[in-house]
């Protein structure tokens, strides 16, 4: 039996393809909607730090080293969450998308950060997004938000 | 801290602590404060932002007033009045805790 790349280096993880197929995207929709419902229900009962603690059960406490596979998975899920929940009219859209994505990543054992940023000046604005090792997983907005806190 | 802290003397004797659920960031025109438990944002002007910073550095409201009086070149009593009113406002909004003892 000839050695494979995985047997030579057991830590090698295949990185998901850059793009998901349409079927893969559609398959995520039920999970996204369930995670969204869970996040919304928790947020109606508890404060944000408590909600995050609940949604992160399943993810490792320490994000560990950067994993290209986890990053790619995170980006794909982020795109799917944004597209799916973008169709739902909801208050605090960015926060709900971020919480939904956090829950889905946690189910896959991926620890992420939820970042809140603000824009101060003539018009005040606030935005929430998810990062994995400092990299955006939800597509960033064109406006620039200064980091306020990372949870 | 209750009624006592709401008097100027009571507040001056207190130590200001920022709860873990409160975060803030200073910008040119204002300091933005977020209470993570309530999800509410608050904006304070640059003077208020500087008061927050000094309170975080020294803890004691009385000491913070002295630092600010020197920094702004204003009479101590005037700064004490402003600072105590500011602390009282922050406490009512649950953005700081006025404790009897210093943190830690």
CSV table of C-alpha atoms in Angstrom, one decimal:
chain,number,residue,atom,x,y,z
A,1,UNK,CA,0.0,0.0,0.0
A,2,UNK,CA,1.7,3.2,-1.1
A,3,UNK,CA,1.9,6.1,1.4
A,4,UNK,CA,-0.5,8.9,0.9
A,5,UNK,CA,0.0,12.6,1.8
A,6,UNK,CA,-2.2,12.2,4.8
A,7,UNK,CA,-0.4,9.1,6.2
A,8,UNK,CA,2.9,10.8,5.8
A,9,UNK,CA,1.7,13.9,7.7
A,10,UNK,CA,-1.3,13.1,9.8
A,11,UNK,CA,-1.9,16.7,10.6
A,12,UNK,CA,-2.5,17.6,7.0
A,13,UNK,CA,-6.1,18.6,6.4
A,14,UNK,CA,-7.6,18.9,3.0
A,15,UNK,CA,-8.7,22.5,2.4
A,16,UNK,CA,-12.2,22.8,1.1
A,17,UNK,CA,-12.6,24.1,-2.4
A,18,UNK,CA,-12.8,27.8,-2.8
A,19,UNK,CA,-16.5,27.7,-3.8
A,20,UNK,CA,-19.3,25.6,-2.6
A,21,UNK,CA,-21.6,24.0,-5.1
A,22,UNK,CA,-25.2,25.2,-5.4
A,23,UNK,CA,-26.3,22.0,-3.8
A,24,UNK,CA,-23.9,22.4,-0.9
A,25,UNK,CA,-25.2,26.0,-0.3
A,26,UNK,CA,-28.8,24.9,-0.4
A,27,UNK,CA,-28.1,22.1,2.1
A,28,UNK,CA,-26.8,24.7,4.6
A,29,UNK,CA,-30.1,26.8,4.6
A,30,UNK,CA,-31.9,24.7,7.2
A,31,UNK,CA,-28.9,24.8,9.5
A,32,UNK,CA,-28.5,28.5,9.1
A,33,UNK,CA,-32.2,29.2,9.9
A,34,UNK,CA,-32.1,26.9,13.0
A,35,UNK,CA,-28.9,28.6,14.2
A,36,UNK,CA,-30.5,32.0,13.6
A,37,UNK,CA,-33.6,31.0,15.6
A,38,UNK,CA,-31.4,29.8,18.4
A,39,UNK,CA,-29.4,33.0,18.5
A,40,UNK,CA,-32.4,35.2,18.4
A,41,UNK,CA,-34.1,33.2,21.2
A,42,UNK,CA,-31.0,33.4,23.4
A,43,UNK,CA,-30.5,37.1,22.7
A,44,UNK,CA,-34.1,37.8,23.8
A,45,UNK,CA,-33.3,36.1,27.1
A,46,UNK,CA,-29.7,37.0,27.9
A,47,UNK,CA,-27.0,39.6,27.3
A,48,UNK,CA,-24.5,39.2,24.5
A,49,UNK,CA,-21.6,37.7,26.5
A,50,UNK,CA,-23.9,35.0,27.9
A,51,UNK,CA,-25.3,34.3,24.5
A,52,UNK,CA,-21.9,33.8,23.0
A,53,UNK,CA,-20.9,31.5,25.8
A,54,UNK,CA,-23.9,29.3,25.0
A,55,UNK,CA,-23.4,29.4,21.3
A,56,UNK,CA,-19.7,28.5,21.6
A,57,UNK,CA,-20.3,25.2,23.4
A,58,UNK,CA,-18.6,22.7,21.2
A,59,UNK,CA,-15.9,25.0,20.0
A,60,UNK,CA,-12.4,24.7,21.5
A,61,UNK,CA,-11.7,27.4,24.1
A,62,UNK,CA,-8.4,28.2,22.5
A,63,UNK,CA,-8.4,28.9,18.7
A,64,UNK,CA,-5.0,27.2,18.5
A,65,UNK,CA,-3.0,27.6,15.4
A,66,UNK,CA,-4.4,29.0,12.2
A,67,UNK,CA,-5.9,26.3,10.0
A,68,UNK,CA,-6.4,27.0,6.3
A,69,UNK,CA,-9.2,24.4,6.3
A,70,UNK,CA,-11.0,26.1,9.2
A,71,UNK,CA,-10.5,29.5,7.6
A,72,UNK,CA,-11.9,28.3,4.3
A,73,UNK,CA,-14.9,26.7,6.0
A,74,UNK,CA,-15.5,29.8,7.9
A,75,UNK,CA,-15.5,32.0,4.8
A,76,UNK,CA,-17.8,29.7,3.0
A,77,UNK,CA,-20.2,29.5,5.9
A,78,UNK,CA,-20.0,33.3,6.3
A,79,UNK,CA,-21.0,33.8,2.7
A,80,UNK,CA,-23.9,31.4,3.0
A,81,UNK,CA,-25.1,33.0,6.3
A,82,UNK,CA,-25.0,36.5,4.8
A,83,UNK,CA,-26.8,35.5,1.7
A,84,UNK,CA,-29.5,33.5,3.5
A,85,UNK,CA,-30.1,35.9,6.3
A,86,UNK,CA,-29.9,38.9,4.0
A,87,UNK,CA,-33.3,37.9,2.8
A,88,UNK,CA,-34.8,38.2,6.3
A,89,UNK,CA,-35.7,41.6,7.4
A,90,UNK,CA,-34.4,41.8,10.9
A,91,UNK,CA,-33.1,44.3,13.4
A,92,UNK,CA,-29.4,44.2,14.2
A,93,UNK,CA,-28.8,42.2,11.0
A,94,UNK,CA,-25.0,42.2,11.4
A,95,UNK,CA,-25.2,41.0,14.9
A,96,UNK,CA,-27.6,38.2,14.1
A,97,UNK,CA,-25.5,37.1,11.2
A,98,UNK,CA,-22.5,37.1,13.4
A,99,UNK,CA,-24.2,35.1,16.1
A,100,UNK,CA,-25.6,32.6,13.6
A,101,UNK,CA,-22.1,32.1,12.1
A,102,UNK,CA,-20.5,31.8,15.5
A,103,UNK,CA,-23.0,29.0,16.4
A,104,UNK,CA,-22.3,27.1,13.1
A,105,UNK,CA,-18.6,27.4,13.5
A,106,UNK,CA,-18.8,26.1,17.1
A,107,UNK,CA,-20.6,23.0,15.9
A,108,UNK,CA,-17.7,22.4,13.7
A,109,UNK,CA,-15.2,22.9,16.5
A,110,UNK,CA,-14.0,26.2,15.2
A,111,UNK,CA,-13.4,29.0,17.6
A,112,UNK,CA,-14.0,32.5,16.3
A,113,UNK,CA,-14.1,36.0,17.6
A,114,UNK,CA,-17.1,38.3,17.4
A,115,UNK,CA,-15.9,41.9,16.8
A,116,UNK,CA,-17.9,45.0,17.4
A,117,UNK,CA,-16.8,48.2,15.7
A,118,UNK,CA,-18.0,51.7,15.6
A,119,UNK,CA,-17.9,54.6,13.3
A,120,UNK,CA,-17.9,58.0,15.0
A,121,UNK,CA,-18.2,61.4,13.3
A,122,UNK,CA,-21.1,63.1,11.6
A,123,UNK,CA,-23.1,59.9,11.6
A,124,UNK,CA,-22.7,57.3,14.3
A,125,UNK,CA,-22.7,53.7,13.3
A,126,UNK,CA,-22.0,50.3,14.8
A,127,UNK,CA,-21.2,47.0,13.1
A,128,UNK,CA,-20.6,43.4,14.2
A,129,UNK,CA,-18.6,40.8,12.4
A,130,UNK,CA,-16.8,37.5,12.9
A,131,UNK,CA,-13.1,36.8,12.6
A,132,UNK,CA,-10.9,33.8,12.6
A,133,UNK,CA,-7.4,34.5,13.6
A,134,UNK,CA,-7.9,38.2,12.7
A,135,UNK,CA,-9.4,37.4,9.3
A,136,UNK,CA,-13.0,38.4,8.3
A,137,UNK,CA,-15.4,35.5,7.8
A,138,UNK,CA,-18.3,37.7,6.9
A,139,UNK,CA,-17.8,39.9,3.9
A,140,UNK,CA,-16.8,43.3,5.3
A,141,UNK,CA,-18.8,46.4,4.6
A,142,UNK,CA,-17.4,49.3,2.5
A,143,UNK,CA,-17.6,51.7,5.5
A,144,UNK,CA,-14.7,51.5,7.9
A,145,UNK,CA,-15.5,50.7,11.5
A,146,UNK,CA,-13.0,51.1,14.3
A,147,UNK,CA,-12.7,48.1,16.5
A,148,UNK,CA,-14.4,48.7,19.9
A,149,UNK,CA,-14.2,45.2,21.4
A,150,UNK,CA,-13.6,41.6,20.6
A,151,UNK,CA,-15.5,38.9,22.3
B,1,UNK,CA,-23.1,52.3,46.8
B,2,UNK,CA,-26.5,54.0,47.3
B,3,UNK,CA,-27.6,57.4,48.6
B,4,UNK,CA,-24.3,58.2,50.2
B,5,UNK,CA,-22.5,57.9,46.9
B,6,UNK,CA,-24.9,60.3,45.3
B,7,UNK,CA,-23.6,63.1,47.5
B,8,UNK,CA,-20.5,64.9,46.3
B,9,UNK,CA,-18.5,63.8,49.4
B,10,UNK,CA,-19.6,60.2,49.0
B,11,UNK,CA,-18.6,60.1,45.4
B,12,UNK,CA,-15.2,61.7,46.1
B,13,UNK,CA,-14.4,59.0,48.6
B,14,UNK,CA,-15.3,56.3,46.1
B,15,UNK,CA,-13.2,54.3,43.7
B,16,UNK,CA,-14.5,54.1,40.1
B,17,UNK,CA,-14.4,50.8,38.4
B,18,UNK,CA,-15.3,49.9,34.9
B,19,UNK,CA,-17.4,46.7,34.9
B,20,UNK,CA,-16.3,43.9,32.6
B,21,UNK,CA,-19.4,44.4,30.5
B,22,UNK,CA,-18.5,48.0,29.6
B,23,UNK,CA,-16.1,48.8,26.8
B,24,UNK,CA,-15.1,52.2,25.3
B,25,UNK,CA,-13.0,53.7,22.6
B,26,UNK,CA,-11.9,57.3,22.2
B,27,UNK,CA,-12.2,59.1,18.9
B,28,UNK,CA,-11.4,62.7,18.0
B,29,UNK,CA,-14.8,64.1,18.6
B,30,UNK,CA,-16.1,61.7,21.3
B,31,UNK,CA,-15.6,58.6,23.3
B,32,UNK,CA,-18.1,55.8,22.5
B,33,UNK,CA,-19.1,53.6,25.4
B,34,UNK,CA,-20.9,50.3,25.0
B,35,UNK,CA,-22.7,48.4,27.7
B,36,UNK,CA,-22.6,44.8,26.5
B,37,UNK,CA,-25.3,43.8,28.8
B,38,UNK,CA,-27.8,46.3,27.6
B,39,UNK,CA,-26.5,46.7,24.0
B,40,UNK,CA,-26.7,50.5,24.4
B,41,UNK,CA,-24.1,52.9,23.1
B,42,UNK,CA,-23.3,56.1,24.9
B,43,UNK,CA,-21.3,59.1,23.6
B,44,UNK,CA,-19.3,61.4,25.8
B,45,UNK,CA,-17.5,64.5,24.8
B,46,UNK,CA,-13.7,64.8,24.8
B,47,UNK,CA,-13.7,66.1,28.4
B,48,UNK,CA,-15.8,63.2,29.6
B,49,UNK,CA,-13.6,60.9,27.7
B,50,UNK,CA,-10.6,62.2,29.4
B,51,UNK,CA,-12.3,61.9,32.8
B,52,UNK,CA,-13.0,58.2,32.0
B,53,UNK,CA,-9.4,57.6,31.1
B,54,UNK,CA,-8.1,59.3,34.3
B,55,UNK,CA,-10.6,57.4,36.5
B,56,UNK,CA,-9.4,54.2,34.9
B,57,UNK,CA,-5.8,55.1,35.6
B,58,UNK,CA,-6.1,56.2,39.2
B,59,UNK,CA,-9.3,54.7,40.5
B,60,UNK,CA,-9.9,57.1,43.3
B,61,UNK,CA,-12.4,59.8,42.3
B,62,UNK,CA,-10.7,62.3,44.6
B,63,UNK,CA,-7.3,61.7,43.0
B,64,UNK,CA,-8.8,61.9,39.6
B,65,UNK,CA,-10.2,65.3,40.3
B,66,UNK,CA,-6.7,66.5,41.4
B,67,UNK,CA,-5.1,65.2,38.2
B,68,UNK,CA,-7.8,66.8,36.0
B,69,UNK,CA,-7.7,70.1,37.9
B,70,UNK,CA,-4.0,70.4,37.2
B,71,UNK,CA,-4.4,69.2,33.6
B,72,UNK,CA,-7.1,71.7,32.8
B,73,UNK,CA,-5.8,74.5,35.0
B,74,UNK,CA,-9.2,74.8,36.7
B,75,UNK,CA,-10.1,75.2,40.4
B,76,UNK,CA,-10.2,71.9,42.2
B,77,UNK,CA,-13.7,72.4,43.5
B,78,UNK,CA,-15.1,73.1,40.1
B,79,UNK,CA,-13.5,70.0,38.7
B,80,UNK,CA,-14.8,68.0,41.7
B,81,UNK,CA,-18.3,69.2,41.0
B,82,UNK,CA,-18.1,68.3,37.3
B,83,UNK,CA,-16.5,64.9,38.0
B,84,UNK,CA,-18.9,63.9,40.7
B,85,UNK,CA,-21.9,64.8,38.5
B,86,UNK,CA,-20.3,62.8,35.6
B,87,UNK,CA,-19.7,59.8,37.9
B,88,UNK,CA,-23.2,59.9,39.1
B,89,UNK,CA,-24.5,59.9,35.6
B,90,UNK,CA,-22.3,57.0,34.6
B,91,UNK,CA,-23.4,55.1,37.7
B,92,UNK,CA,-27.0,55.6,36.9
B,93,UNK,CA,-26.4,54.2,33.4
B,94,UNK,CA,-24.5,51.3,34.9
B,95,UNK,CA,-21.4,52.3,33.1
B,96,UNK,CA,-19.2,52.5,36.2
B,97,UNK,CA,-19.3,51.1,39.7
B,98,UNK,CA,-18.5,53.4,42.6
B,99,UNK,CA,-16.9,51.1,45.1
B,100,UNK,CA,-15.8,51.7,48.7
B,101,UNK,CA,-12.4,50.1,48.1
B,102,UNK,CA,-10.0,50.1,45.2
B,103,UNK,CA,-10.1,47.3,42.7
B,104,UNK,CA,-7.9,44.2,43.4
